[in-house]
Coordinates of C-alpha atoms in Angstrom, one line a residue:
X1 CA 79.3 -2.6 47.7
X2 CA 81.8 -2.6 50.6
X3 CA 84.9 -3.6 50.2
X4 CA 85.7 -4.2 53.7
X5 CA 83.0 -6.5 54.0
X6 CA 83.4 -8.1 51.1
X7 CA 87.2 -9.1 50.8
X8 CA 89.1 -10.2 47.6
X9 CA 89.8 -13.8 48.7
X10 CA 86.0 -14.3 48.6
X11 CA 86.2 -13.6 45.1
X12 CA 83.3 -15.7 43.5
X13 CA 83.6 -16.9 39.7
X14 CA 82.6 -19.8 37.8
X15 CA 86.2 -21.9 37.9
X16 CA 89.5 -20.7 38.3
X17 CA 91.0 -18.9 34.8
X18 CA 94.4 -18.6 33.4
X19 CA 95.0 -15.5 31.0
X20 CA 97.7 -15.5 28.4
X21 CA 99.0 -11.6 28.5
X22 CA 101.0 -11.1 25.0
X23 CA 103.6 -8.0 25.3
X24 CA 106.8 -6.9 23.7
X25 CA 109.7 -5.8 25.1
X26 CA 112.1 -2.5 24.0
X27 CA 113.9 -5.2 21.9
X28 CA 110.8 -5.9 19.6
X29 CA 110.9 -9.5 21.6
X30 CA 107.5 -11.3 22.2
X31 CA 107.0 -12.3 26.0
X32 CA 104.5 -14.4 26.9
X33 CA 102.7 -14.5 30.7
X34 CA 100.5 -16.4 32.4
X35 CA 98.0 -14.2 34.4
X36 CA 95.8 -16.5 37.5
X37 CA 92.4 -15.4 38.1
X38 CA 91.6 -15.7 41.2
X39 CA 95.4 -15.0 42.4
X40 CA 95.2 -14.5 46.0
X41 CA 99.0 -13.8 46.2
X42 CA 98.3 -10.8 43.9
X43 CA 95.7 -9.4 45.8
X44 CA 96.8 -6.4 48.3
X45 CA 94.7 -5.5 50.8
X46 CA 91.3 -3.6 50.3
X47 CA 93.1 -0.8 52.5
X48 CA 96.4 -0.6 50.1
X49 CA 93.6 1.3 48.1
X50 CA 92.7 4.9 49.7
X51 CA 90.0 4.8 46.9
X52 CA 86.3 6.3 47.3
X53 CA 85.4 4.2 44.6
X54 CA 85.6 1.2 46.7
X55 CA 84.1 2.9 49.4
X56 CA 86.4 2.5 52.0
X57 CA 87.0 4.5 54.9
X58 CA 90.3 4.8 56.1
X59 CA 91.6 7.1 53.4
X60 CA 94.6 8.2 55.0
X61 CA 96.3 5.4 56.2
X62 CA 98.9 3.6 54.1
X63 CA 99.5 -0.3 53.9
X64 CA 102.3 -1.7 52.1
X65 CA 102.3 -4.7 49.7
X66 CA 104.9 -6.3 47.5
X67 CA 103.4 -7.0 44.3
X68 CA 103.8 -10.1 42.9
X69 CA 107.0 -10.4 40.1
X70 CA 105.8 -11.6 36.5
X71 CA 108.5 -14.0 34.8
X72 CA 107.3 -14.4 30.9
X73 CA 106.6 -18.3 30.1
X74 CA 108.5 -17.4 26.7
X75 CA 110.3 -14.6 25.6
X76 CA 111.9 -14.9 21.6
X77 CA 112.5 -12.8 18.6
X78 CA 110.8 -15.3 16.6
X79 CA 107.5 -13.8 16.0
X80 CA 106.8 -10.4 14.5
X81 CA 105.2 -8.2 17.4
X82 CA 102.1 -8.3 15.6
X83 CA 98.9 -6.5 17.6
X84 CA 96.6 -9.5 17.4
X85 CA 97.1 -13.1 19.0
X86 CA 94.7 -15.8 19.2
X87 CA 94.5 -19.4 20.4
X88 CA 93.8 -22.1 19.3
X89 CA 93.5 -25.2 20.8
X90 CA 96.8 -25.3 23.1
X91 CA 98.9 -23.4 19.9
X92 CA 99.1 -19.4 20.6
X93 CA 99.3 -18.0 17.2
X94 CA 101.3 -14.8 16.0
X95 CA 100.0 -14.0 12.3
X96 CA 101.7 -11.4 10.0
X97 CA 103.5 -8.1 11.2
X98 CA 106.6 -6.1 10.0
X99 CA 109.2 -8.2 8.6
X100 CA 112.6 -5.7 8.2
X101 CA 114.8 -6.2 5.0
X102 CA 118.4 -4.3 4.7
X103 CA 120.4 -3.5 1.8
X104 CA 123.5 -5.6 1.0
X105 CA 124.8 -2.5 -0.9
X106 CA 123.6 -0.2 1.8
X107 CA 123.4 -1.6 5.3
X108 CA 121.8 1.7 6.1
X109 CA 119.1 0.9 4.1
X110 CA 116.0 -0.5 5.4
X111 CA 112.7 -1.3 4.1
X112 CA 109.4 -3.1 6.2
X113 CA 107.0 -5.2 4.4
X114 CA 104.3 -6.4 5.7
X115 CA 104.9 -10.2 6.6
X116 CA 103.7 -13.8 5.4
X117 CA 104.6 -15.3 8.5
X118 CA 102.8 -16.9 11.2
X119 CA 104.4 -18.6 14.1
X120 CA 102.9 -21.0 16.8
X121 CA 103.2 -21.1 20.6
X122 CA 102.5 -24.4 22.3
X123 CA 101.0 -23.2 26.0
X124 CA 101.3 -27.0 27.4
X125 CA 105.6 -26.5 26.6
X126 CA 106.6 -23.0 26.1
X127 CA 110.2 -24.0 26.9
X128 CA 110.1 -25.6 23.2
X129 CA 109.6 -22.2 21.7
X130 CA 108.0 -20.8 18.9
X131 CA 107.8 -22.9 15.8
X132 CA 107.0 -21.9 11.9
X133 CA 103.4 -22.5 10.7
X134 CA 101.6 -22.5 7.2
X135 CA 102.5 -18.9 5.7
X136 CA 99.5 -16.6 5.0
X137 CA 98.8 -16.3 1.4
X138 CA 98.8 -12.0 1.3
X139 CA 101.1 -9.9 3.7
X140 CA 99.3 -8.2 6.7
X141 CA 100.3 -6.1 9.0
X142 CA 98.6 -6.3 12.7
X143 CA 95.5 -8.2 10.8
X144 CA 92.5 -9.1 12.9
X145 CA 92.3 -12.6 14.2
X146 CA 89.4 -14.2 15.6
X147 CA 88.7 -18.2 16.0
X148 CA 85.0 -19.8 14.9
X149 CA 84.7 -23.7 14.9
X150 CA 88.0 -24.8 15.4
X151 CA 89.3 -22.4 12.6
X152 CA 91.9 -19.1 12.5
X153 CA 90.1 -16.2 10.5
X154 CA 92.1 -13.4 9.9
X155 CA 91.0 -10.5 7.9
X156 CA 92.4 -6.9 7.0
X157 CA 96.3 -5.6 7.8
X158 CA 96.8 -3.9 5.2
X159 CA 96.6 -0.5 6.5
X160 CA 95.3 2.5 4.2
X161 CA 97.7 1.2 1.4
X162 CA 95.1 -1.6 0.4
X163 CA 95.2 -2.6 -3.3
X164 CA 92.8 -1.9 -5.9
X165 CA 89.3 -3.7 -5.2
X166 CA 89.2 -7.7 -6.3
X167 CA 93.0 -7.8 -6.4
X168 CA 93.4 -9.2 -2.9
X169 CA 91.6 -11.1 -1.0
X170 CA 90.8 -9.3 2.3
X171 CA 89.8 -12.0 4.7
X172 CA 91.3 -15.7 5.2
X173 CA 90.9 -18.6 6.7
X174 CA 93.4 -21.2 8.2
X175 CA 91.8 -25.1 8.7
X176 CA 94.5 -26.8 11.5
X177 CA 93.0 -30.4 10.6
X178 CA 94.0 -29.6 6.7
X179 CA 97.0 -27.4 7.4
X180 CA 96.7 -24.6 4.9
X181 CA 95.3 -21.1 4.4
X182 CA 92.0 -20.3 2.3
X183 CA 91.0 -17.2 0.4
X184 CA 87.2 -16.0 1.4
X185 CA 85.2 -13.6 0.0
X186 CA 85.5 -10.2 0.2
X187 CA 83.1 -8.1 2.3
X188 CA 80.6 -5.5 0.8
X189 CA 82.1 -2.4 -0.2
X190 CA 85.2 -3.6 0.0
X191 CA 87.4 -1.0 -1.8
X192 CA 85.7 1.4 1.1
X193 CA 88.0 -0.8 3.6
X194 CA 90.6 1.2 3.8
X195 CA 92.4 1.8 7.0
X196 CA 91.0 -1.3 8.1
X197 CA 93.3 -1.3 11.5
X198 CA 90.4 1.1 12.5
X199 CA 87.6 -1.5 12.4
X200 CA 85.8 -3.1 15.4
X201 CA 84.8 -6.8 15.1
X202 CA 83.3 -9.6 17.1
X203 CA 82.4 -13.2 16.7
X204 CA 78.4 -13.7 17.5
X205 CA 78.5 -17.1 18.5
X206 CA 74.6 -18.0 18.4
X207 CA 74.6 -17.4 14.4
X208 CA 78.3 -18.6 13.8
X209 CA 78.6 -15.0 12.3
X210 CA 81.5 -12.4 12.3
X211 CA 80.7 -9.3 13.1
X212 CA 82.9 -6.4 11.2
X213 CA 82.4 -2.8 11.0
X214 CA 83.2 -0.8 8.2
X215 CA 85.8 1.9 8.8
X216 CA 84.6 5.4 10.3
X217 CA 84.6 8.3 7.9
X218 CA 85.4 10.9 10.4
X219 CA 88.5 11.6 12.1
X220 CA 88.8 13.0 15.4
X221 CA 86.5 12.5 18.5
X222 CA 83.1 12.9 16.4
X223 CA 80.0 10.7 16.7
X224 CA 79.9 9.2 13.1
X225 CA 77.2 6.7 11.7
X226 CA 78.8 3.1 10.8
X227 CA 77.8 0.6 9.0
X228 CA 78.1 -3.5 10.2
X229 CA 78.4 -6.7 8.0
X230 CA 78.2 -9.9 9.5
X231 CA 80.3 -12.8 7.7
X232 CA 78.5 -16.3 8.0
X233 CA 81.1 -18.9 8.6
X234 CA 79.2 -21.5 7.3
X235 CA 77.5 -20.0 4.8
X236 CA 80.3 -18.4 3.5
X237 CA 78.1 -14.5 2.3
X238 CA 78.6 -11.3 3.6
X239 CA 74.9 -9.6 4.9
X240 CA 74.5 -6.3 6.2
X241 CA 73.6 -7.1 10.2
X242 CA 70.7 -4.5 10.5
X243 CA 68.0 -3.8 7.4
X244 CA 68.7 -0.2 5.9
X245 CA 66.0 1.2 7.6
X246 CA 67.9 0.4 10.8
X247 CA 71.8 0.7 9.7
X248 CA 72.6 4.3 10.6
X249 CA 73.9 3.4 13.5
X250 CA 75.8 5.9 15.5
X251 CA 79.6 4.3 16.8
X252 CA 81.1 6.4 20.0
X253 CA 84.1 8.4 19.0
X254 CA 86.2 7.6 22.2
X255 CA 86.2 3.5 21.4
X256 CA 89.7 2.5 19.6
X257 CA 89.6 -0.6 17.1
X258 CA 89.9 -3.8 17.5
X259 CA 88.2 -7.2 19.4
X260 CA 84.8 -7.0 21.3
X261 CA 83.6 -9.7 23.5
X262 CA 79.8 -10.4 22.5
X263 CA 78.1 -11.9 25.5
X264 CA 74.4 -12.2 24.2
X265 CA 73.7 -10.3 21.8
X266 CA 75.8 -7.0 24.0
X267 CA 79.1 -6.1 22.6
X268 CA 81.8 -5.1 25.3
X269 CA 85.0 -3.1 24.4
X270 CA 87.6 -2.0 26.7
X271 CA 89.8 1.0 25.9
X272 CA 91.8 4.0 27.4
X273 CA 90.4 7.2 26.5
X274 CA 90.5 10.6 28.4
X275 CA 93.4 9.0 30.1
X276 CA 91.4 6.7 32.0
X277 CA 90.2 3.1 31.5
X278 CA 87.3 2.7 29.7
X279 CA 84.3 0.5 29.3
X280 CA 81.9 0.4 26.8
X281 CA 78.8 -1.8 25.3
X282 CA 76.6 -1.6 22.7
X283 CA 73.4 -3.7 22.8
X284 CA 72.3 -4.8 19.3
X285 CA 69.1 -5.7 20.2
X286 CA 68.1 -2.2 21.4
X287 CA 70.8 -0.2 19.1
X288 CA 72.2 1.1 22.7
X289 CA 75.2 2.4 23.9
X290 CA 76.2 2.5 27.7
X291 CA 79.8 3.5 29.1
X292 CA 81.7 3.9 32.3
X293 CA 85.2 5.0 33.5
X294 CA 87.7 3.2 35.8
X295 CA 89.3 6.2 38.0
X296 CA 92.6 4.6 37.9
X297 CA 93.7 8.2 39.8
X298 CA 92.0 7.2 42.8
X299 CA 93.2 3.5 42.9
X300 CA 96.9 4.5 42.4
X301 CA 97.2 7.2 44.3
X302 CA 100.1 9.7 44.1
X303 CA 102.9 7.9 43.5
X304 CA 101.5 5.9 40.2
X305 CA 100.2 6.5 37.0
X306 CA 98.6 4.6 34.3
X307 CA 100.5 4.1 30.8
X308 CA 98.2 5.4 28.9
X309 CA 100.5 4.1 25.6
X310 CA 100.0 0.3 26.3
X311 CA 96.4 0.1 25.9
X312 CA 94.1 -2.3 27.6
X313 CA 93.0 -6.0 27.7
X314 CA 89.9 -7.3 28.7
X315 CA 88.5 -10.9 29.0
X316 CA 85.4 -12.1 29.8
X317 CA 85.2 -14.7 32.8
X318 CA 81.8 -16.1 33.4
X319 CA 78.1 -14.1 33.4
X320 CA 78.8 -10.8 33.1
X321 CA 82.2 -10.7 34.6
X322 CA 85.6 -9.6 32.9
X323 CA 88.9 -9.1 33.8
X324 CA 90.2 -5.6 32.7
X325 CA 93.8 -5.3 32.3
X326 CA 96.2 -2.2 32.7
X327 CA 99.7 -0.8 33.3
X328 CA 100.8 1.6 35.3
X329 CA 104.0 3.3 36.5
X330 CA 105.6 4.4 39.4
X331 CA 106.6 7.7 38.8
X332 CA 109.5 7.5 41.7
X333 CA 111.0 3.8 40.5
X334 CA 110.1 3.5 37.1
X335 CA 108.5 0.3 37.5
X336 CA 106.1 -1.1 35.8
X337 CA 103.1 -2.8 36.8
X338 CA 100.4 -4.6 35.8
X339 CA 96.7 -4.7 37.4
X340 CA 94.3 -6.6 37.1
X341 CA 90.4 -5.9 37.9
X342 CA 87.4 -8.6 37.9
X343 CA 84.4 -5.8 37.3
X344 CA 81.1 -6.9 37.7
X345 CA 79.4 -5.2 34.2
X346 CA 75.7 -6.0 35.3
X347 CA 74.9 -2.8 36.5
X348 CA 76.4 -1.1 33.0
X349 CA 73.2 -0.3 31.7
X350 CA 71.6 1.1 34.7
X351 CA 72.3 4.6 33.8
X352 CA 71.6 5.0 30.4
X353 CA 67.6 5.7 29.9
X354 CA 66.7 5.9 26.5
X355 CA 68.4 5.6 23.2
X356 CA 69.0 9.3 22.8
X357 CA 71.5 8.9 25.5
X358 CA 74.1 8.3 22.9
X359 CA 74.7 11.8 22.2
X360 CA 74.3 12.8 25.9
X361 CA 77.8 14.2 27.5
X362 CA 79.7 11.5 29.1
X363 CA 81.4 13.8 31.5
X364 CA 77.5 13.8 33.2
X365 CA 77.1 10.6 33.3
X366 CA 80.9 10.7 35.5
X367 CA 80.3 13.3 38.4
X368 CA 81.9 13.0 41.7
X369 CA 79.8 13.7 44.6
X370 CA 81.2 16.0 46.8
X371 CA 83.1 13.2 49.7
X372 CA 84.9 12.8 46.0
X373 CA 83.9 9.4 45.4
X374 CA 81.7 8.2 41.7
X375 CA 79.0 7.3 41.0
X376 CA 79.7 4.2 39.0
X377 CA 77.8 1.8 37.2
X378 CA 80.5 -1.2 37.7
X379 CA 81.4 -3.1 40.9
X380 CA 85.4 -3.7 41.6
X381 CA 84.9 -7.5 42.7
X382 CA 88.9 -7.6 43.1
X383 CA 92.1 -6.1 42.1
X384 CA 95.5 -7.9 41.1
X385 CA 98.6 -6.2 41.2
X386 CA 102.3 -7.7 39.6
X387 CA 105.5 -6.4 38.9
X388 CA 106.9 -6.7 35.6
X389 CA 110.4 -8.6 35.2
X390 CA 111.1 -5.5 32.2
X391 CA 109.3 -2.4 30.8
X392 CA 106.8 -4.2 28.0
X393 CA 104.3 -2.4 25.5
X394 CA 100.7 -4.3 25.8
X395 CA 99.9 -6.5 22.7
X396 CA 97.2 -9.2 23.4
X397 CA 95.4 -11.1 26.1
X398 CA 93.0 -14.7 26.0
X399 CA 91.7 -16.9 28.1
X400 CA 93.2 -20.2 28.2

């Protein structure tokens, strides 16, 4: 693909999307953007980039551009920074967290529980603030939220202090039109759930299912088997997603926990891992993994570097597009940025030939050539930089 051609302002996408990037600040405050996709006031020039990846040939030559400043829609102590958001309707929801509790006898006393609360966003009038919502019915920390006809699931958060199997109920459900939370079912092999921050989950919309995996049993960067439930909504059972003679599935040690987007019956994660941005699917129909890296390096150049401590977000856009979201530094300002790329992911499994590529080494797959430019199996279709108003730590991010 060239770049130079090409041109971000002939960006083509399905509609115009608004994305609502969750952070907190140094203060434990929740700020709330709104990201524009396309944004062709973010876009700097293809030639700000001396990147091989975008294949572009004036390398040397610099060309400045003023990012664009990012002013959060909300910013409130309100809400506890909690990992997860989700929306619903036009209500951003912030469910659980760490709720701090001092000492009267001893102000230097402080003990965290994990919280009951859950707090509302209305997107249409942030100005109005955060407001109090139905409480959960168990404490949870960072749970896992996910939204499946018109209702809030939210399941785990309780860390690897988990109580005794059957004496709390792991997942719940919140009904908006009945206004109140509902115990569900616990999953198989539930007392197993421990550390349950670590799982990966997804909803599969053609079988109104919730995909879950159980928690890995190796630490460290080892290639472990897992196991997957699915949860039918409607149904209201827990089944095991492949038949035993097909569960030992092997889960890539380099993918952190949390929300994948299913498109089809492909999951796609987004992640940081060797320092770099990372994207990775898993195809449940063949039981295949593919990955690629985004060489931030390249794209930044000297004078930046990513912050590798925020993590990632990712969105998915239309097809098999998805906006990838990152921070970086400037290592002579200290100012923070945020950038965002529309990748083009229908290339991703190109380079993985057979199912034993799983346990191939990923730095192969990765090479440079020797003009220094990579062989990669995603196309850049455009990149968004801004300029954030404060130094923020990355919490969520959903299409509005």
């Amino acid at each position: 693909m060239d770049m130079e051609e090409k041109g971000w302002e002939r960006l083509e996408l399905d509609g115009e999307f608004q994305i609502c990037y969750c952070a907190a600040d140094e203060w434990d405050e929740v700020r709330c953007y709104i990201i524009k996709v396309p944004d062709p006031e973010a876009c700097p020039p293809t030639l700000y980039f001396s990147c091989p990846l975008l294949n572009l040939k004036d390398k040397k030559k610099e060309f400045s551009f003023t990012p664009k400043r990012l002013n959060p829609i909300s910013q409130s102590k309100e809400p506890c920074p909690s990992r997860y958001f989700t929306l619903l309707g036009n209500l951003l929801y912030s469910v659980g967290g760490l709720t701090k509790d001092t000492d009267d006898t001893d102000p230097d006393s402080v003990t965290y529980f994990r919280s009951r609360e859950v707090w509302t966003l209305d997107l249409t009038c942030p100005e109005e603030g955060w407001k109090a919502a139905p409480s959960l019915k168990y404490g949870r920390q960072n749970p896992q939220t996910i939204v499946v006809d018109g209702k809030l699931y939210v399941f785990g958060g309780f860390g690897w202090e988990m109580e005794i199997e059957g004496s709390v109920e792991w997942m719940e459900v919140f009904d908006p039109s009945l206004g109140r939370w509902e115990s569900l079912p616990n999953p198989p092999s539930y007392c197993e759930f421990r550390g349950d921050h670590l799982i990966l989950y997804a909803h599969l919309e053609a079988n109104n299912e919730i995909m879950v995996t159980k928690p890995p049993t190796k630490d460290g960067y080892e290639w472990d088997f897992v196991e997957i439930f699915s949860y039918n909504v409607r149904s209201r059972s827990w089944n095991e997603l492949f038949q035993p003679s097909e569960q030992r599935i092997l889960i890539n040690p380099h993918i952190k926990c949390g929300r994948a987007l299913a498109i089809g019956n492909t999951l796609y994660w987004a992640c940081i891992s060797h320092k770099e941005l990372s994207i990775y699917a898993f195809d449940l129909d063949k039981k295949l993994w593919a990955s690629e890296y985004l060489y931030t390096r390249k794209i930044f150049g000297e004078r930046e570097r990513l912050y590798v401590t925020s993590g990632a977000g990712f969105v998915h856009l239309s097809g098999l597009k998805f906006c990838l979201m990152s921070q970086s530094v400037n290592v002579d300002k200290f100012s923070r940025y945020l950038y965002c790329f529309v990748l083009d992911l229908s290339a991703l499994f190109h380079g993985v030939l057979n199912k034993d590529s799983n346990e191939d080494d990923e730095d192969d797959q990765h090479k440079e050539d020797d003009d220094g430019s990579v062989k990669s199996h995603l196309s850049i279709l455009s990149i968004q930089k801004y300029l954030f108003d404060t130094d923020v730590r990355f919490l969520d991010c959903m299409i509005m």
